[in-house]
Tab-separated table of C-alpha atoms in Angstrom:
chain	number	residue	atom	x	y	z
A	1	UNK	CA	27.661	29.483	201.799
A	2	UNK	CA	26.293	29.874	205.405
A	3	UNK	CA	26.118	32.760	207.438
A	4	UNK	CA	28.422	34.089	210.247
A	5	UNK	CA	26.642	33.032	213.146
A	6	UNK	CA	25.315	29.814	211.749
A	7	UNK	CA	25.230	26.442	213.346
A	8	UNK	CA	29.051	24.847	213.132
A	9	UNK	CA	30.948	27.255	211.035
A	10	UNK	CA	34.421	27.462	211.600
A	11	UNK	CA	34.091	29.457	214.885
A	12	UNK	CA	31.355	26.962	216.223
A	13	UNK	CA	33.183	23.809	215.372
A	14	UNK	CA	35.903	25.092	217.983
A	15	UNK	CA	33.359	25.737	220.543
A	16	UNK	CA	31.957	21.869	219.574
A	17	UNK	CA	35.615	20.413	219.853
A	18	UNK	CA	36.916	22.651	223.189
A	19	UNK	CA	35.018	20.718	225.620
A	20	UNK	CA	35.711	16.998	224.305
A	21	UNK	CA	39.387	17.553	224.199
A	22	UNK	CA	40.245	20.186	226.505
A	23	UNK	CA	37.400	19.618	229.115
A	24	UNK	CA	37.382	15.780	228.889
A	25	UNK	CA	32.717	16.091	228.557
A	26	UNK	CA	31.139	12.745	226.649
A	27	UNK	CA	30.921	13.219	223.270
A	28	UNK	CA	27.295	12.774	223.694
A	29	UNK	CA	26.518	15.158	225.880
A	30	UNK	CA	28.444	18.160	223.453
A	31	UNK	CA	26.438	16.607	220.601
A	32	UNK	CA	23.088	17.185	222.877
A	33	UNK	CA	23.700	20.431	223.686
A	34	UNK	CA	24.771	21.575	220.159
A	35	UNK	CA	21.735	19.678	218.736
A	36	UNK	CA	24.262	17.700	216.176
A	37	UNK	CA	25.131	14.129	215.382
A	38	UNK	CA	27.675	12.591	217.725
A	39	UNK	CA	29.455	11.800	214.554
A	40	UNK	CA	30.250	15.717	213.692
A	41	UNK	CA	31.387	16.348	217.466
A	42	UNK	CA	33.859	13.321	216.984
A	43	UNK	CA	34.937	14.205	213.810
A	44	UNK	CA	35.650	17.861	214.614
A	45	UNK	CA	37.465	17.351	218.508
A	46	UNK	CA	39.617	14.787	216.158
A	47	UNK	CA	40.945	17.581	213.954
A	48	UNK	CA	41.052	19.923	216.844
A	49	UNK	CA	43.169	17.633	218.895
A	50	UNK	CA	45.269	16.633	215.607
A	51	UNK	CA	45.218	20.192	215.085
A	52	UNK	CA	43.809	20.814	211.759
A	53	UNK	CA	41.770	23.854	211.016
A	54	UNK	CA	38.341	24.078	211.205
A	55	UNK	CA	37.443	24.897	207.960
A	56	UNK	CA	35.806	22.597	204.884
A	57	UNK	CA	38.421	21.052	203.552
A	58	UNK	CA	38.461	20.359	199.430
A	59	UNK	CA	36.900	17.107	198.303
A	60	UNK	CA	39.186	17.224	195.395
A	61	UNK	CA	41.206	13.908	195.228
A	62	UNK	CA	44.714	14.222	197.138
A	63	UNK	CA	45.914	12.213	194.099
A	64	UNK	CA	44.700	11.076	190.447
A	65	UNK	CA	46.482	7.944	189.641
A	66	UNK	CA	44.284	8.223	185.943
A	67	UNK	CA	45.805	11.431	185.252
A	68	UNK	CA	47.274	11.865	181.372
A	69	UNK	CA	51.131	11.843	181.625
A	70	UNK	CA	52.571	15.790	181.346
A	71	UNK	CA	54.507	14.997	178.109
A	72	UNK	CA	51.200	13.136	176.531
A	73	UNK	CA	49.272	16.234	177.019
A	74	UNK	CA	51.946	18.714	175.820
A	75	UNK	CA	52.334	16.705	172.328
A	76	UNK	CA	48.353	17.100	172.503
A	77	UNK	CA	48.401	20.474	172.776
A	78	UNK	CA	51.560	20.768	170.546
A	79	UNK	CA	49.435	19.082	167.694
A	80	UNK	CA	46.858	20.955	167.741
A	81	UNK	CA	48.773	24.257	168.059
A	82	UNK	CA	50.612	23.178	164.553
A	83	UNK	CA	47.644	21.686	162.972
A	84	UNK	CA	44.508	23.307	164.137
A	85	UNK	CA	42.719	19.269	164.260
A	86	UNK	CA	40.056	18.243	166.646
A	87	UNK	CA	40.094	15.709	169.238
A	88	UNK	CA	39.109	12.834	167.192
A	89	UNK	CA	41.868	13.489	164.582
A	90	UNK	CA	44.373	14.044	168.161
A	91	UNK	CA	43.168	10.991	169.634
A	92	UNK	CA	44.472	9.294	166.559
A	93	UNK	CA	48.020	10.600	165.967
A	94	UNK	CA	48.129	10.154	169.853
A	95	UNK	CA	47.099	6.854	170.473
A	96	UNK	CA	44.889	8.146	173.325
A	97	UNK	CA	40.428	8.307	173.921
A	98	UNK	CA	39.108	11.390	172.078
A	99	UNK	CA	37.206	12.199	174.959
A	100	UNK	CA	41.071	12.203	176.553
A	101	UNK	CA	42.120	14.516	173.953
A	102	UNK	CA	38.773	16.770	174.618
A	103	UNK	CA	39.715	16.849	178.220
A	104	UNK	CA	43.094	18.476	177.903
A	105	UNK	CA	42.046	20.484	175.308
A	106	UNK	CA	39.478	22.005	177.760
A	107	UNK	CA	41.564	21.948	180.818
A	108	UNK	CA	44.250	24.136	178.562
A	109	UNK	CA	40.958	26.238	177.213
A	110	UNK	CA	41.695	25.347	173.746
A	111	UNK	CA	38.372	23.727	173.337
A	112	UNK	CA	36.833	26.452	171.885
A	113	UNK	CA	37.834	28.736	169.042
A	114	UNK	CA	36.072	32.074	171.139
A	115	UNK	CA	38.867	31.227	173.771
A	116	UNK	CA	41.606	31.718	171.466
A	117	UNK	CA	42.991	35.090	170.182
A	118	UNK	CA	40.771	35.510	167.021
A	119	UNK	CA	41.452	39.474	167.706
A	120	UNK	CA	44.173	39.192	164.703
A	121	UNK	CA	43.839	36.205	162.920
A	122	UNK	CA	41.217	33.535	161.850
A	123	UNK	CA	42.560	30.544	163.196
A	124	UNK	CA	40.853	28.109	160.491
A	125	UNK	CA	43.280	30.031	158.029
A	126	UNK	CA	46.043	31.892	159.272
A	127	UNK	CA	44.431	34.923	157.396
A	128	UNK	CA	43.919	38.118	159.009
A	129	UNK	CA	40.657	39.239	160.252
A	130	UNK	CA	39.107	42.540	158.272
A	131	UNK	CA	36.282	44.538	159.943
A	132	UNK	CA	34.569	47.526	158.336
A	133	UNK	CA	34.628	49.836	160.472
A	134	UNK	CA	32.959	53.121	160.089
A	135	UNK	CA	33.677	56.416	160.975
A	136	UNK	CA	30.301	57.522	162.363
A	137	UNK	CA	28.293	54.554	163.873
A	138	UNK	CA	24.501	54.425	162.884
A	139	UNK	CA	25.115	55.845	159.724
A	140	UNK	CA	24.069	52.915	157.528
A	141	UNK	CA	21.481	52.282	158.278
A	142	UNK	CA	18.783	49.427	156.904
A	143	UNK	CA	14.421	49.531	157.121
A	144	UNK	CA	13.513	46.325	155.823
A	145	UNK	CA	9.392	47.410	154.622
A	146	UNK	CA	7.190	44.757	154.278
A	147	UNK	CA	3.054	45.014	152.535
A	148	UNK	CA	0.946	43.614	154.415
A	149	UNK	CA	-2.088	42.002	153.046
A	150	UNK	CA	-5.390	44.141	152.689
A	151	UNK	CA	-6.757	44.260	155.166
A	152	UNK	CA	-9.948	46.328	155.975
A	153	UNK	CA	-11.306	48.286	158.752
A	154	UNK	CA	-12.111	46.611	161.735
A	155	UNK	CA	-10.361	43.674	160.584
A	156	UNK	CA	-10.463	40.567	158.606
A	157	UNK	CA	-12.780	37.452	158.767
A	158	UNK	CA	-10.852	35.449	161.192
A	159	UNK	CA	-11.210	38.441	163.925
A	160	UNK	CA	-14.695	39.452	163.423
A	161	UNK	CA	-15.990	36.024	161.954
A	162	UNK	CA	-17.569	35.209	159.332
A	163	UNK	CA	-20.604	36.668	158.492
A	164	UNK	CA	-19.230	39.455	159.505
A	165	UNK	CA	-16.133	39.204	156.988
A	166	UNK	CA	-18.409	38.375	153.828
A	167	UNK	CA	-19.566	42.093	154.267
A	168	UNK	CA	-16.318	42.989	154.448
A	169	UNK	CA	-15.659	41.442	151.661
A	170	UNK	CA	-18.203	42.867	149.379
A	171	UNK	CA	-17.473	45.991	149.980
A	172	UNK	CA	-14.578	48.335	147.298
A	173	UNK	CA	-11.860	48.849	147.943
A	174	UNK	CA	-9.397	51.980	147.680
A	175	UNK	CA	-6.119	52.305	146.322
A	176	UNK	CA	-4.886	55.717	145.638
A	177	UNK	CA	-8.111	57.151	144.909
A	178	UNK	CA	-9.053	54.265	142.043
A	179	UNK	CA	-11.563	51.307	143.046
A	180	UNK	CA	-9.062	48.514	143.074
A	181	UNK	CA	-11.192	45.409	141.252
A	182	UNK	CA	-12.338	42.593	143.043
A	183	UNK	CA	-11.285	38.962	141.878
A	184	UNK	CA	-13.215	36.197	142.856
């Protein structure tokens, strides 16, 4: 989106189309002094004389001649209201394309089971929904501890390298107070 005072926004596309149509200057001469292609001053005193408003107009098709018929749509959606199928098994009871049968799924947002109302019931079975819901939040609460391996001071052979970690490695170790024995 442009700003207010840009170059041709609605209020500058008058002030481009004023002087073709209502001051009879060359369209050449407005598209000079607005530093724009002839082409935009032509097309812009034509809506102004037609009068048409100045704004972007949608480039959405007026028409869509390869629309799916209303009543093929509705038994779509009909279907898979009853049945709970996907497009594929649609596009076959309905004689259309699955990717047909995708599309008015999505334009009805039924595409997606988060866009229907799971608030009450699972729609893959009918059955409803339980939550456990507590009465005090954070109460249960869950430390997943893990042992890590043993490691010694100053860390392992990969960190201080290894000449460094063979001395590490000769060295006892402790484990609550009782020299833990050293497997080779």
């Amino acid at each position: 989106m442009s700003h207010a005072n840009a170059a041709l926004t609605p209020r500058h596309r008058l002030k481009v189309a004023r002087p073709v149509v209502d001051e009879k200057y060359p369209i050449a001469e407005v598209a000079a002094r607005f530093q724009c292609p002839w082409t935009t001053v032509k097309r812009r005193a034509e809506r102004y004389r037609a009068g048409q408003p100045m704004q972007d107009r949608s480039s959405r098709p007026h028409t869509s001649p390869n629309k799916t018929p209303l009543p093929v749509a509705k038994w779509v959606v009909s279907l898979w209201l009853r049945k709970r199928i996907g497009p594929l098994q649609l596009a076959a009871l309905c004689g259309i394309a699955p990717s047909t049968a995708h599309q008015i799924l999505k334009r009805c947002r039924l595409n997606r089971l988060s866009y229907t109302d799971r608030a009450y019931t699972d729609r893959a079975t009918g059955e409803p929904v339980r939550r456990y819901e507590h009465d005090h939040p954070g109460d249960l609460l869950h430390v997943d501890v893990t042992k890590f391996g043993d490691i010694p001071d100053g860390g392992g052979w990969r960190f201080v390298g290894r000449s460094r970690g063979r001395t590490h490695r000769a060295a006892p170790r402790y484990f609550d107070g009782v020299v833990k024995p050293r497997v080779l």
